[in-house]
Every structure is written in C-alpha cells, then in structure tokens.
Amino acid sequence: MKDIFLKKQILKRPDELKRHYDVVIIGGGSHGLATAYYLATHHGITNVAILEKSYIGSGAAGRNTTIIRANYRTPEGAAFYKQSVELYERLSGELDFNLMFSQHGHFTLAHSDRSLVVQQERAEVNKLLGIDSYVIDAKEVKKLCPQINISTDVTWPIQGALYHPPGGIIRHDAVVWGFAKQVTRAGIEIHQNVEVTGFDISNGRVHGVKTTKGDVSCGVVLSATAGWSSIVAKMAGVPLPIIGSILQAFVTEPVKPFLDKIIVSAQMHIYCSQTDRGEFLIGAEVEPYPTYSNKGTFPFVEYACRHVLELFPQLHATKILRHWTGLCDMSPDYSPIMGLTELDGFLVDCGWGTYGFKAAPIVGVTLAELIAKGKTPALIEPFKLDRFYTDTLVSEAAAAAVSH
Amino acid sequence: MLVTCPNCGPREVQELRCAGESTTRPKTTPTQRELNEYIYFRANEAGLQREWWFCRACEDWFLAERNTVTNEVSRTWHPARSPEGSAR
C-alpha cells in the first residue's frame, strides 16, 4: 500500500548535494523553478541545483493573489508581461499539469477623472503593443459584472474602469508543482530545507555557495529569493535598492460562485476575485513600514472589508476564513531588477514587490537565456540593476503601486 | 504595533509614518554613483534598524530603533534633544 503513494510522489527527494553544479539557483519559488525548467528545456543545461531554505512555493509563490495580467503602464513593462500571459496560456499543456487558468477579465476601477486619464494612458500603451485593454464607463462595468455596486451612495463612486479581458486567475500552487515536476524529470535537483549561508568569492567572481548542508562550487549563482533578496545579496556584497514590506490578503468562507471577474480599485487600494473553491480572495496594499515580520494586522482586515463591502454589499454576512501575509521586495520604481550584477557569476532576480508571480514563465525564459548565452536578452535589458546607477528607471507606479 | 513618540507617548502605528532607515548624507559634491547609492540603495536590515519616524499627532520627526523581524521598537528619541543627535 505504501508503494502506491510513493510512486505518485511528484517530487523525488535528491540525495546529498553534489560537489559542483553549473548553475545554483537560490530560492525554490515560481521564478527559481521556472528558470530551471527553461534552462533544461530550451538550453539543455541540467547540472543545476535549486536550494530552498524551506519548502518549494513557501514564499511569495504560495502567498500571492494569483492574478495574471499584462495591462501595465510602461512599454517596457507591458511588452514583458504580455509575453508572460501568453506563456501562462499554454503552460498547463506544456507542464502536463492542470493549472486551472481562467481568463475571465480584469477591471481596474477608476473613481475620479484623474484616474480615468491614467487608465486611458495605460489603454493606449497596451493597444499599441497589441494587448487587449480599453476604458469603459460605469454602465459598461455593471453590464459586464452585474454583481458590482455602482451606486453613488458610497465613499468613492465608480466612474469607469480599465477593462483587460485576458486578465485571469490561476492555481498558484499548481504552477509551483507543475514546474517542480518537470524540473525533477529533467534531472535537476531540488534541495529543500537547505539554507545558503555564504558565498565563495575571489577576484570579483563567485566560485561557490556555502550552505547548511555543505559547500558546493558552481559556475553561476542566481538569487531568486524575493523578500529575502537583500539578505542573500548582502552575503555576496552586492547592495540592492530594495525595501522589504509585507502584503496581506484573506479569503472568506466559500460561497456560491457569483463573481468571475477580477476587481481592482486603485483608489481604495483593494482587489478581489472569487477562487474556484468559492472563496472571496481579497488583498490590499503593502504595510507602510519595512518589516520582515509575517504577522497579519487588524487595521488591514478592517480597511479591506470596509471597501470591499462598498463594491459587494452582498458579502456583508460572509465570514473570513484565512488571513495571511507575504514578504515583498519593493524596488524604488515598481519595476523588477533582473540579471547581471557587478559581481561576476552572481545574478539577481528581485524587486518583484507585489507583481512577481504573474511574470514567472517569462522570467524563466529570459533568465535561462541570460545564463546559457551570457548576454542579457533585449526584453529584460531595461530591468538591469545598473539602471539605479545610471538614472534610467522604469516607473511602473501608475500600474503596479496597487498591489495586484 | 506600538511606537512611542517622544512627545505623545505610545501610539498605534497608523498614527505615525515610517520614513525608512536613517542614511548618511553624501559629501557636498558627490559623484553620480555616490548620490544614487544614497537615494536608492538601502541596507534593508533583518534585525535592529535605525529609522526616521514622523508623528501625525504632534507633527514632529524622531528617530527609532526597531527590530524589523519582530517589529519591536526598543528605543525612540528626538535627535535635537539627545547628545548623540542623528549620527549613525
């Protein structure tokens, strides 16, 4: 009987760490796993180890609000996320794992004239890049999403919305498991409960990684550690423009399916969707002070409930089931930081703040190409760490400051 | 989470604003690199961190020492009224 369960195990537990790997990826989240997957499938590099200090998907990959969208404000950002959405669309088949991706549409509500102007700007940038995204008025919002309250008897009446039909939600844990399954099949080792404690650095180059399970030598190290990026980069002596803060979310008890759209409000700083299990998933803004404490706060619950009830008064009697936090690595311009650093062989993938999960496949494709060929792909050229030294920031605050 | 304002005493965190970790100003004519390091790059300590806070009630700025892992504020003080000032 025991054998049946063992055979079904997706993840084979690898033995001890080998002495050498071509590539060591720190962090077994969606980004680390995706990079390993594309290293194997696109470039045939399989002498790779993923080192995860906890279990795979224990960080941001398992704590996000699963929204996938591409309606960003900057051409650099929008073009990048567009490819990510396209990769997600065929990922279930590719990974042979049901990711339950449902693209039912994404609304960014506008509650003021100024907000509508910003939404219009975003729509124009999106249209130019071939992303399906346009501005609609309050009546149209009500037509597409009859459940929403568009009355003017609220704090911030809805004026209109940026509508993004391909926006959707996905089963985030399945993304982690799907990548992990294929990565393991390709012969890449996933080492859980292995924490990195330092690096072997000489002559401006990283030669190895020190871990709690022994030292390994390696050609390239990628730190895909999200909220813990500053700590890992500090060990390598690479300063980062990152501030860590927590983002909170909660789900209600499951109710009958009545909302298939994703609703985001930039003014109220909240977003909500209904999961396949019927739970209402509600998230808000990062806490306004830097912290590493994964402890939820009551003001968040109070704030989020107040605003969600103005959009969906039907939920007034629904109880909260679970409430959790995730650590976010916020960059100054709300754009990610990817690629080479001043330390040879040490690559970073951080600054993903509150929008990292939706980019996982394209991060994997581009970083795998960078590791395999040694040259930064044009798509992620604007996101290099160097931009903070040369003042070439990519301000995504208009589309990403609300954490959805 | 409570933060003790030197003027108003212990306050809920929403009544104050965290302005981030205290940094050292670069010299008078910094290079672009020095200036950008000062503007963008942060230590982002996991542990004891010295930071600037602003109290919305008395509208005054003060320094705090907070453990960012536990959110415990061990000490707050007014730089002008303390011999050590704002020095790191």
CSV table of C-alpha atoms in Angstrom, one decimal, chain A:
chain,number,residue,atom,x,y,z
A,1,MET,CA,0.0,0.0,0.0
A,2,LYS,CA,2.8,2.4,0.9
A,3,ASP,CA,4.3,1.9,-2.5
A,4,ILE,CA,1.3,3.3,-4.3
A,5,PHE,CA,1.7,6.6,-2.6
A,6,LEU,CA,5.5,6.7,-3.0
A,7,LYS,CA,5.1,6.2,-6.8
A,8,LYS,CA,2.7,9.1,-7.0
A,9,GLN,CA,5.1,11.5,-5.4
A,10,ILE,CA,5.8,14.4,-7.7
A,11,LEU,CA,9.0,15.4,-6.2
A,12,LYS,CA,11.8,13.0,-5.8
A,13,ARG,CA,14.0,13.8,-2.8
A,14,PRO,CA,17.5,14.1,-4.1
A,15,ASP,CA,20.5,12.7,-2.2
A,16,GLU,CA,23.3,14.8,-0.8
A,17,LEU,CA,24.4,17.9,-2.6
A,18,LYS,CA,27.0,17.3,-5.3
A,19,ARG,CA,30.4,19.0,-5.2
A,20,HIS,CA,29.8,21.0,-8.3
A,21,TYR,CA,26.9,22.4,-10.3
A,22,ASP,CA,27.0,24.5,-13.4
A,23,VAL,CA,24.1,26.7,-12.1
A,24,VAL,CA,22.9,27.1,-8.5
A,25,ILE,CA,19.5,28.7,-8.1
A,26,ILE,CA,18.7,30.1,-4.6
A,27,GLY,CA,15.0,30.0,-4.0
A,28,GLY,CA,12.5,27.3,-4.9
A,29,GLY,CA,9.7,29.7,-5.8
A,30,SER,CA,7.9,30.1,-9.1
A,31,HIS,CA,10.8,32.2,-10.5
A,32,GLY,CA,13.6,29.8,-9.5
A,33,LEU,CA,11.7,26.8,-10.7
A,34,ALA,CA,10.7,28.4,-14.0
A,35,THR,CA,14.3,29.4,-14.7
A,36,ALA,CA,15.5,25.8,-14.0
A,37,TYR,CA,12.7,24.5,-16.2
A,38,TYR,CA,13.7,26.6,-19.2
A,39,LEU,CA,17.4,26.0,-18.6
A,40,ALA,CA,16.6,22.3,-19.2
A,41,THR,CA,14.1,22.6,-22.0
A,42,HIS,CA,15.5,25.5,-24.0
A,43,HIS,CA,19.2,25.1,-23.4
A,44,GLY,CA,19.8,21.5,-22.2
A,45,ILE,CA,21.5,22.7,-19.0
A,46,THR,CA,20.6,20.2,-16.3
A,47,ASN,CA,23.5,20.2,-13.9
A,48,VAL,CA,21.5,22.6,-11.8
A,49,ALA,CA,20.6,22.7,-8.1
A,50,ILE,CA,17.7,24.6,-6.6
A,51,LEU,CA,18.4,25.5,-3.0
A,52,GLU,CA,15.3,26.3,-0.9
A,53,LYS,CA,15.6,27.1,2.7
A,54,SER,CA,12.0,26.0,3.5
A,55,TYR,CA,9.7,24.0,1.1
A,56,ILE,CA,9.1,24.9,-2.5
A,57,GLY,CA,6.4,27.6,-3.0
A,58,SER,CA,6.6,28.6,0.7
A,59,GLY,CA,7.2,32.2,0.0
A,60,ALA,CA,5.6,34.6,-2.4
A,61,ALA,CA,4.7,31.8,-4.9
A,62,GLY,CA,2.3,30.3,-2.4
A,63,ARG,CA,1.0,33.6,-0.9
A,64,ASN,CA,0.1,35.8,-3.8
A,65,THR,CA,-3.4,36.5,-5.1
A,66,THR,CA,-2.9,34.6,-8.4
A,67,ILE,CA,-3.8,37.4,-10.7
A,68,ILE,CA,-2.3,37.2,-14.2
A,69,ARG,CA,-2.5,40.4,-16.4
A,70,ALA,CA,-0.5,42.4,-18.9
A,71,ASN,CA,-2.1,45.9,-18.8
A,72,TYR,CA,1.0,47.8,-17.5
A,73,ARG,CA,1.8,51.4,-18.0
A,74,THR,CA,5.3,51.5,-19.5
A,75,PRO,CA,6.0,50.0,-22.9
A,76,GLU,CA,8.9,48.0,-21.3
A,77,GLY,CA,6.7,46.6,-18.6
A,78,ALA,CA,3.7,45.9,-20.8
A,79,ALA,CA,5.7,44.1,-23.5
A,80,PHE,CA,7.3,41.9,-20.9
A,81,TYR,CA,4.1,40.9,-19.0
A,82,LYS,CA,2.3,40.3,-22.4
A,83,GLN,CA,4.7,37.5,-23.1
A,84,SER,CA,4.2,36.2,-19.6
A,85,VAL,CA,0.4,36.0,-20.1
A,86,GLU,CA,0.9,34.2,-23.5
A,87,LEU,CA,3.3,31.7,-21.8
A,88,TYR,CA,0.8,31.1,-19.0
A,89,GLU,CA,-1.9,30.4,-21.6
A,90,ARG,CA,-0.2,27.3,-22.8
A,91,LEU,CA,1.6,26.3,-19.6
A,92,SER,CA,-0.9,23.7,-18.4
A,93,GLY,CA,-0.3,21.6,-21.6
A,94,GLU,CA,3.4,22.2,-21.6
A,95,LEU,CA,3.9,21.1,-17.9
A,96,ASP,CA,1.3,18.4,-18.2
A,97,PHE,CA,-0.3,19.7,-15.1
A,98,ASN,CA,-3.7,21.4,-14.7
A,99,LEU,CA,-3.0,25.0,-13.6
A,100,MET,CA,-6.7,25.9,-13.7
A,101,PHE,CA,-6.0,29.2,-15.5
A,102,SER,CA,-9.3,31.0,-16.1
A,103,GLN,CA,-9.2,34.3,-18.1
A,104,HIS,CA,-12.4,36.0,-17.3
A,105,GLY,CA,-11.4,39.6,-17.4
A,106,HIS,CA,-9.8,42.1,-15.1
A,107,PHE,CA,-11.2,45.6,-14.1
A,108,THR,CA,-9.1,48.4,-12.7
A,109,LEU,CA,-11.8,50.7,-11.3
A,110,ALA,CA,-11.4,54.5,-11.6
A,111,HIS,CA,-13.2,56.7,-9.1
A,112,SER,CA,-12.0,60.1,-10.3
A,113,ASP,CA,-11.4,62.0,-13.6
A,114,ARG,CA,-7.6,61.9,-12.9
A,115,SER,CA,-7.8,58.1,-12.5
A,116,LEU,CA,-9.7,57.8,-15.8
A,117,VAL,CA,-6.9,59.8,-17.5
A,118,VAL,CA,-4.3,57.4,-16.2
A,119,GLN,CA,-6.4,54.4,-17.3
A,120,GLN,CA,-6.7,55.9,-20.7
A,121,GLU,CA,-2.9,56.3,-21.0
A,122,ARG,CA,-2.5,52.7,-20.0
A,123,ALA,CA,-5.1,51.6,-22.5
A,124,GLU,CA,-3.2,53.4,-25.3
A,125,VAL,CA,0.2,51.9,-24.4
A,126,ASN,CA,-1.5,48.5,-24.2
A,127,LYS,CA,-3.3,48.9,-27.6
A,128,LEU,CA,0.0,49.9,-29.3
A,129,LEU,CA,1.6,46.6,-28.1
A,130,GLY,CA,-1.4,44.5,-29.1
A,131,ILE,CA,-2.7,44.0,-25.6
A,132,ASP,CA,-6.5,43.7,-25.3
A,133,SER,CA,-7.2,46.6,-22.9
A,134,TYR,CA,-9.7,49.5,-23.1
A,135,VAL,CA,-11.5,52.0,-20.9
A,136,ILE,CA,-15.2,51.5,-20.2
A,137,ASP,CA,-17.8,53.6,-18.3
A,138,ALA,CA,-19.7,52.7,-15.1
A,139,LYS,CA,-22.7,51.4,-17.0
A,140,GLU,CA,-20.5,49.1,-19.1
A,141,VAL,CA,-18.9,47.9,-15.8
A,142,LYS,CA,-22.3,47.0,-14.5
A,143,LYS,CA,-23.2,45.2,-17.7
A,144,LEU,CA,-20.1,43.0,-17.7
A,145,CYS,CA,-20.1,42.5,-14.0
A,146,PRO,CA,-23.8,42.7,-12.8
A,147,GLN,CA,-22.8,41.8,-9.2
A,148,ILE,CA,-21.0,45.1,-8.5
A,149,ASN,CA,-22.4,48.1,-6.8
A,150,ILE,CA,-22.1,51.2,-9.0
A,151,SER,CA,-24.4,53.4,-6.9
A,152,THR,CA,-23.2,56.8,-6.0
A,153,ASP,CA,-24.1,56.3,-2.3
A,154,VAL,CA,-20.6,55.2,-1.4
A,155,THR,CA,-17.3,56.8,-0.4
A,156,TRP,CA,-15.9,56.6,-3.9
A,157,PRO,CA,-18.5,56.0,-6.7
A,158,ILE,CA,-17.2,54.1,-9.8
A,159,GLN,CA,-16.6,56.4,-12.8
A,160,GLY,CA,-15.3,53.8,-15.1
A,161,ALA,CA,-12.7,51.1,-15.4
A,162,LEU,CA,-9.8,49.9,-17.5
A,163,TYR,CA,-11.0,46.5,-18.8
A,164,HIS,CA,-8.5,43.8,-19.6
A,165,PRO,CA,-10.3,40.7,-21.0
A,166,PRO,CA,-7.3,38.3,-20.9
A,167,GLY,CA,-6.7,39.0,-17.2
A,168,GLY,CA,-7.3,35.9,-15.1
A,169,ILE,CA,-6.6,33.9,-12.1
A,170,ILE,CA,-4.7,30.7,-11.8
A,171,ARG,CA,-4.0,28.0,-9.2
A,172,HIS,CA,-0.7,29.3,-7.9
A,173,ASP,CA,0.4,26.1,-6.0
A,174,ALA,CA,-0.1,24.1,-9.2
A,175,VAL,CA,2.3,26.4,-11.0
A,176,VAL,CA,4.9,25.6,-8.5
A,177,TRP,CA,4.2,21.9,-8.5
A,178,GLY,CA,4.0,21.7,-12.3
A,179,PHE,CA,7.4,23.4,-12.7
A,180,ALA,CA,8.8,21.2,-9.9
A,181,LYS,CA,7.6,18.0,-11.6
A,182,GLN,CA,9.1,18.8,-15.0
A,183,VAL,CA,12.3,20.2,-13.4
A,184,THR,CA,12.8,17.0,-11.5
A,185,ARG,CA,12.1,14.9,-14.6
A,186,ALA,CA,14.7,16.8,-16.5
A,187,GLY,CA,17.3,15.7,-13.8
A,188,ILE,CA,17.6,19.0,-12.0
A,189,GLU,CA,17.9,18.6,-8.2
A,190,ILE,CA,15.6,20.5,-5.9
A,191,HIS,CA,17.1,20.6,-2.4
A,192,GLN,CA,14.5,21.7,0.2
A,193,ASN,CA,15.5,22.7,3.8
A,194,VAL,CA,18.9,23.8,2.6
A,195,GLU,CA,19.8,27.4,3.5
A,196,VAL,CA,22.6,29.4,1.9
A,197,THR,CA,25.0,30.8,4.5
A,198,GLY,CA,27.6,32.5,2.3
A,199,PHE,CA,29.5,32.6,-1.0
A,200,ASP,CA,33.0,31.7,-2.1
A,201,ILE,CA,34.1,34.9,-3.7
A,202,SER,CA,37.6,35.7,-5.1
A,203,ASN,CA,38.9,38.1,-7.8
A,204,GLY,CA,35.4,39.7,-8.2
A,205,ARG,CA,33.8,36.4,-9.1
A,206,VAL,CA,31.6,34.0,-7.2
A,207,HIS,CA,33.0,30.4,-7.3
A,208,GLY,CA,30.8,28.6,-4.9
A,209,VAL,CA,28.0,28.6,-2.4
A,210,LYS,CA,28.2,27.7,1.3
A,211,THR,CA,25.1,26.0,2.6
A,212,THR,CA,23.8,24.4,5.8
A,213,LYS,CA,24.3,21.0,4.0
A,214,GLY,CA,27.9,21.7,2.9
A,215,ASP,CA,29.7,23.7,0.3
A,216,VAL,CA,29.3,23.4,-3.5
A,217,SER,CA,31.3,25.0,-6.3
A,218,CYS,CA,29.4,26.5,-9.3
A,219,GLY,CA,29.6,28.5,-12.4
A,220,VAL,CA,26.7,30.8,-12.0
A,221,VAL,CA,24.5,31.7,-9.0
A,222,LEU,CA,21.0,33.1,-9.4
A,223,SER,CA,19.4,34.6,-6.3
A,224,ALA,CA,15.6,34.4,-6.8
A,225,THR,CA,14.8,35.0,-3.2
A,226,ALA,CA,12.1,37.7,-3.4
A,227,GLY,CA,11.6,39.2,0.1
A,228,TRP,CA,15.0,37.8,1.3
A,229,SER,CA,17.0,39.2,-1.6
A,230,SER,CA,18.7,41.9,0.5
A,231,ILE,CA,19.9,39.3,3.0
A,232,VAL,CA,21.3,37.0,0.2
A,233,ALA,CA,22.8,39.8,-1.8
A,234,LYS,CA,24.5,41.2,1.3
A,235,MET,CA,26.3,37.9,1.7
A,236,ALA,CA,27.6,38.4,-1.8
A,237,GLY,CA,28.5,42.1,-1.1
A,238,VAL,CA,26.0,43.3,-3.7
A,239,PRO,CA,23.9,46.3,-2.5
A,240,LEU,CA,20.3,46.4,-3.6
A,241,PRO,CA,17.8,49.2,-3.8
A,242,ILE,CA,15.2,47.1,-2.1
A,243,ILE,CA,12.9,47.7,0.9
A,244,GLY,CA,11.0,44.7,2.3
A,245,SER,CA,7.5,45.0,3.5
A,246,ILE,CA,4.5,42.7,4.0
A,247,LEU,CA,1.4,42.4,1.8
A,248,GLN,CA,-1.7,40.9,3.3
A,249,ALA,CA,-4.6,39.0,1.9
A,250,PHE,CA,-7.5,37.0,3.2
A,251,VAL,CA,-10.2,34.6,1.9
A,252,THR,CA,-13.8,34.4,3.1
A,253,GLU,CA,-15.6,31.2,3.7
A,254,PRO,CA,-16.7,29.6,0.3
A,255,VAL,CA,-19.9,30.9,-1.2
A,256,LYS,CA,-21.8,30.0,-4.4
A,257,PRO,CA,-20.0,31.2,-7.5
A,258,PHE,CA,-21.2,34.7,-8.3
A,259,LEU,CA,-18.1,36.6,-9.4
A,260,ASP,CA,-16.0,35.5,-12.4
A,261,LYS,CA,-14.2,38.9,-12.8
A,262,ILE,CA,-11.2,40.3,-11.0
A,263,ILE,CA,-12.0,43.7,-9.5
A,264,VAL,CA,-9.2,46.1,-8.6
A,265,SER,CA,-9.6,49.6,-7.2
A,266,ALA,CA,-6.6,51.9,-7.4
A,267,GLN,CA,-8.3,54.5,-5.2
A,268,MET,CA,-9.4,52.1,-2.4
A,269,HIS,CA,-6.2,50.0,-2.7
A,270,ILE,CA,-8.0,46.7,-2.8
A,271,TYR,CA,-8.6,43.9,-5.2
A,272,CYS,CA,-10.8,40.9,-5.0
A,273,SER,CA,-11.7,37.8,-7.0
A,274,GLN,CA,-13.6,34.6,-6.3
A,275,THR,CA,-11.5,31.5,-6.4
A,276,ASP,CA,-12.5,28.2,-8.0
A,277,ARG,CA,-13.3,27.0,-4.5
A,278,GLY,CA,-15.8,29.8,-4.0
A,279,GLU,CA,-13.7,31.8,-1.5
A,280,PHE,CA,-13.6,35.5,-2.0
A,281,LEU,CA,-9.9,36.4,-2.2
A,282,ILE,CA,-9.2,40.0,-1.0
A,283,GLY,CA,-5.9,41.8,-0.8
A,284,ALA,CA,-4.8,45.3,-0.2
A,285,GLU,CA,-1.7,47.5,0.0
A,286,VAL,CA,1.7,46.7,1.5
A,287,GLU,CA,2.2,47.9,5.1
A,288,PRO,CA,3.6,51.4,5.2
A,289,TYR,CA,6.8,50.4,7.1
A,290,PRO,CA,9.6,48.0,6.2
A,291,THR,CA,9.4,44.7,8.0
A,292,TYR,CA,10.3,41.0,7.9
A,293,SER,CA,7.5,40.0,10.3
A,294,ASN,CA,4.9,37.8,8.7
A,295,LYS,CA,2.3,38.8,11.2
A,296,GLY,CA,-1.1,40.0,9.9
A,297,THR,CA,-2.6,43.2,11.2
A,298,PHE,CA,-6.2,44.1,12.2
A,299,PRO,CA,-6.2,47.5,10.6
A,300,PHE,CA,-5.7,45.8,7.2
A,301,VAL,CA,-8.7,43.5,7.7
A,302,GLU,CA,-10.9,46.4,8.9
A,303,TYR,CA,-9.8,48.6,5.9
A,304,ALA,CA,-10.2,45.9,3.3
A,305,CYS,CA,-13.6,44.8,4.5
A,306,ARG,CA,-14.9,48.3,4.6
A,307,HIS,CA,-14.0,48.9,0.9
A,308,VAL,CA,-15.0,45.5,-0.4
A,309,LEU,CA,-18.4,45.9,1.1
A,310,GLU,CA,-18.9,49.1,-0.8
A,311,LEU,CA,-18.3,47.2,-4.0
A,312,PHE,CA,-20.1,44.0,-3.0
A,313,PRO,CA,-22.6,44.7,-0.2
A,314,GLN,CA,-23.8,41.1,-0.7
A,315,LEU,CA,-20.8,39.9,1.2
A,316,HIS,CA,-21.9,41.6,4.5
A,317,ALA,CA,-22.6,38.3,6.3
A,318,THR,CA,-19.7,36.3,4.9
A,319,LYS,CA,-17.1,35.3,7.4
A,320,ILE,CA,-13.3,35.5,7.0
A,321,LEU,CA,-11.7,32.1,6.8
A,322,ARG,CA,-8.0,32.6,6.5
A,323,HIS,CA,-5.7,35.7,6.6
A,324,TRP,CA,-2.0,35.6,5.7
A,325,THR,CA,0.9,37.8,4.8
A,326,GLY,CA,3.8,37.6,2.3
A,327,LEU,CA,7.1,39.4,2.1
A,328,CYS,CA,7.5,41.8,-0.8
A,329,ASP,CA,10.8,43.2,-2.1
A,330,MET,CA,9.8,46.7,-3.2
A,331,SER,CA,12.0,48.5,-5.7
A,332,PRO,CA,12.0,52.3,-6.0
A,333,ASP,CA,10.4,52.4,-9.4
A,334,TYR,CA,7.9,49.4,-9.0
A,335,SER,CA,9.8,47.5,-11.8
A,336,PRO,CA,11.8,44.3,-11.2
A,337,ILE,CA,15.6,44.0,-11.0
A,338,MET,CA,16.9,41.2,-13.1
A,339,GLY,CA,20.2,40.0,-14.5
A,340,LEU,CA,23.9,40.7,-14.0
A,341,THR,CA,25.4,42.4,-11.1
A,342,GLU,CA,28.9,43.9,-10.5
A,343,LEU,CA,30.0,40.5,-9.0
A,344,ASP,CA,30.7,38.1,-11.9
A,345,GLY,CA,28.7,35.0,-11.8
A,346,PHE,CA,26.1,36.4,-9.4
A,347,LEU,CA,22.7,37.1,-10.9
A,348,VAL,CA,19.8,38.6,-9.2
A,349,ASP,CA,16.0,38.3,-9.8
A,350,CYS,CA,14.4,40.6,-7.2
A,351,GLY,CA,12.5,43.8,-6.8
A,352,TRP,CA,9.4,41.9,-7.7
A,353,GLY,CA,7.4,43.6,-5.0
A,354,THR,CA,3.8,42.7,-5.4
A,355,TYR,CA,3.8,41.6,-9.0
A,356,GLY,CA,6.3,38.7,-9.3
A,357,PHE,CA,4.0,35.7,-9.7
A,358,LYS,CA,2.4,36.9,-12.9
A,359,ALA,CA,5.8,37.1,-14.5
A,360,ALA,CA,7.2,33.7,-13.6
A,361,PRO,CA,7.3,32.0,-17.0
A,362,ILE,CA,8.8,34.9,-18.9
A,363,VAL,CA,11.4,35.4,-16.1
A,364,GLY,CA,12.3,31.8,-16.5
A,365,VAL,CA,12.7,32.1,-20.3
A,366,THR,CA,14.8,35.3,-20.2
A,367,LEU,CA,17.0,34.4,-17.2
A,368,ALA,CA,17.6,30.9,-18.7
A,369,GLU,CA,18.7,32.6,-21.9
A,370,LEU,CA,21.0,35.0,-20.0
A,371,ILE,CA,22.6,32.2,-18.0
A,372,ALA,CA,23.0,29.9,-21.1
A,373,LYS,CA,24.3,32.6,-23.5
A,374,GLY,CA,25.8,35.1,-21.1
A,375,LYS,CA,24.1,38.0,-22.9
A,376,THR,CA,21.1,39.9,-21.5
A,377,PRO,CA,18.0,39.4,-23.7
A,378,ALA,CA,16.6,42.7,-25.0
A,379,LEU,CA,13.3,42.1,-23.2
A,380,ILE,CA,14.9,42.4,-19.8
A,381,GLU,CA,17.6,44.9,-20.7
A,382,PRO,CA,15.5,47.8,-19.1
A,383,PHE,CA,15.3,45.9,-15.8
A,384,LYS,CA,19.0,45.6,-15.0
A,385,LEU,CA,20.4,46.6,-11.6
A,386,ASP,CA,22.6,49.1,-13.3
A,387,ARG,CA,19.7,51.4,-14.0
A,388,PHE,CA,19.8,52.7,-10.5
A,389,TYR,CA,23.4,53.9,-11.1
A,390,THR,CA,22.6,55.5,-14.5
A,391,ASP,CA,19.2,57.0,-13.6
A,392,THR,CA,17.3,55.0,-16.3
A,393,LEU,CA,14.4,53.9,-14.1
A,394,VAL,CA,11.3,52.3,-15.5
A,395,SER,CA,8.4,53.9,-13.5
A,396,GLU,CA,5.6,51.4,-13.2
A,397,ALA,CA,4.0,53.2,-10.2
A,398,ALA,CA,0.8,54.0,-12.2
A,399,ALA,CA,0.0,50.3,-12.9
A,400,ALA,CA,1.7,48.5,-10.0
A,401,ALA,CA,1.6,50.7,-7.0
A,402,VAL,CA,-1.7,49.0,-6.1
A,403,SER,CA,-0.5,45.5,-5.4
A,404,HIS,CA,-2.4,43.4,-7.9
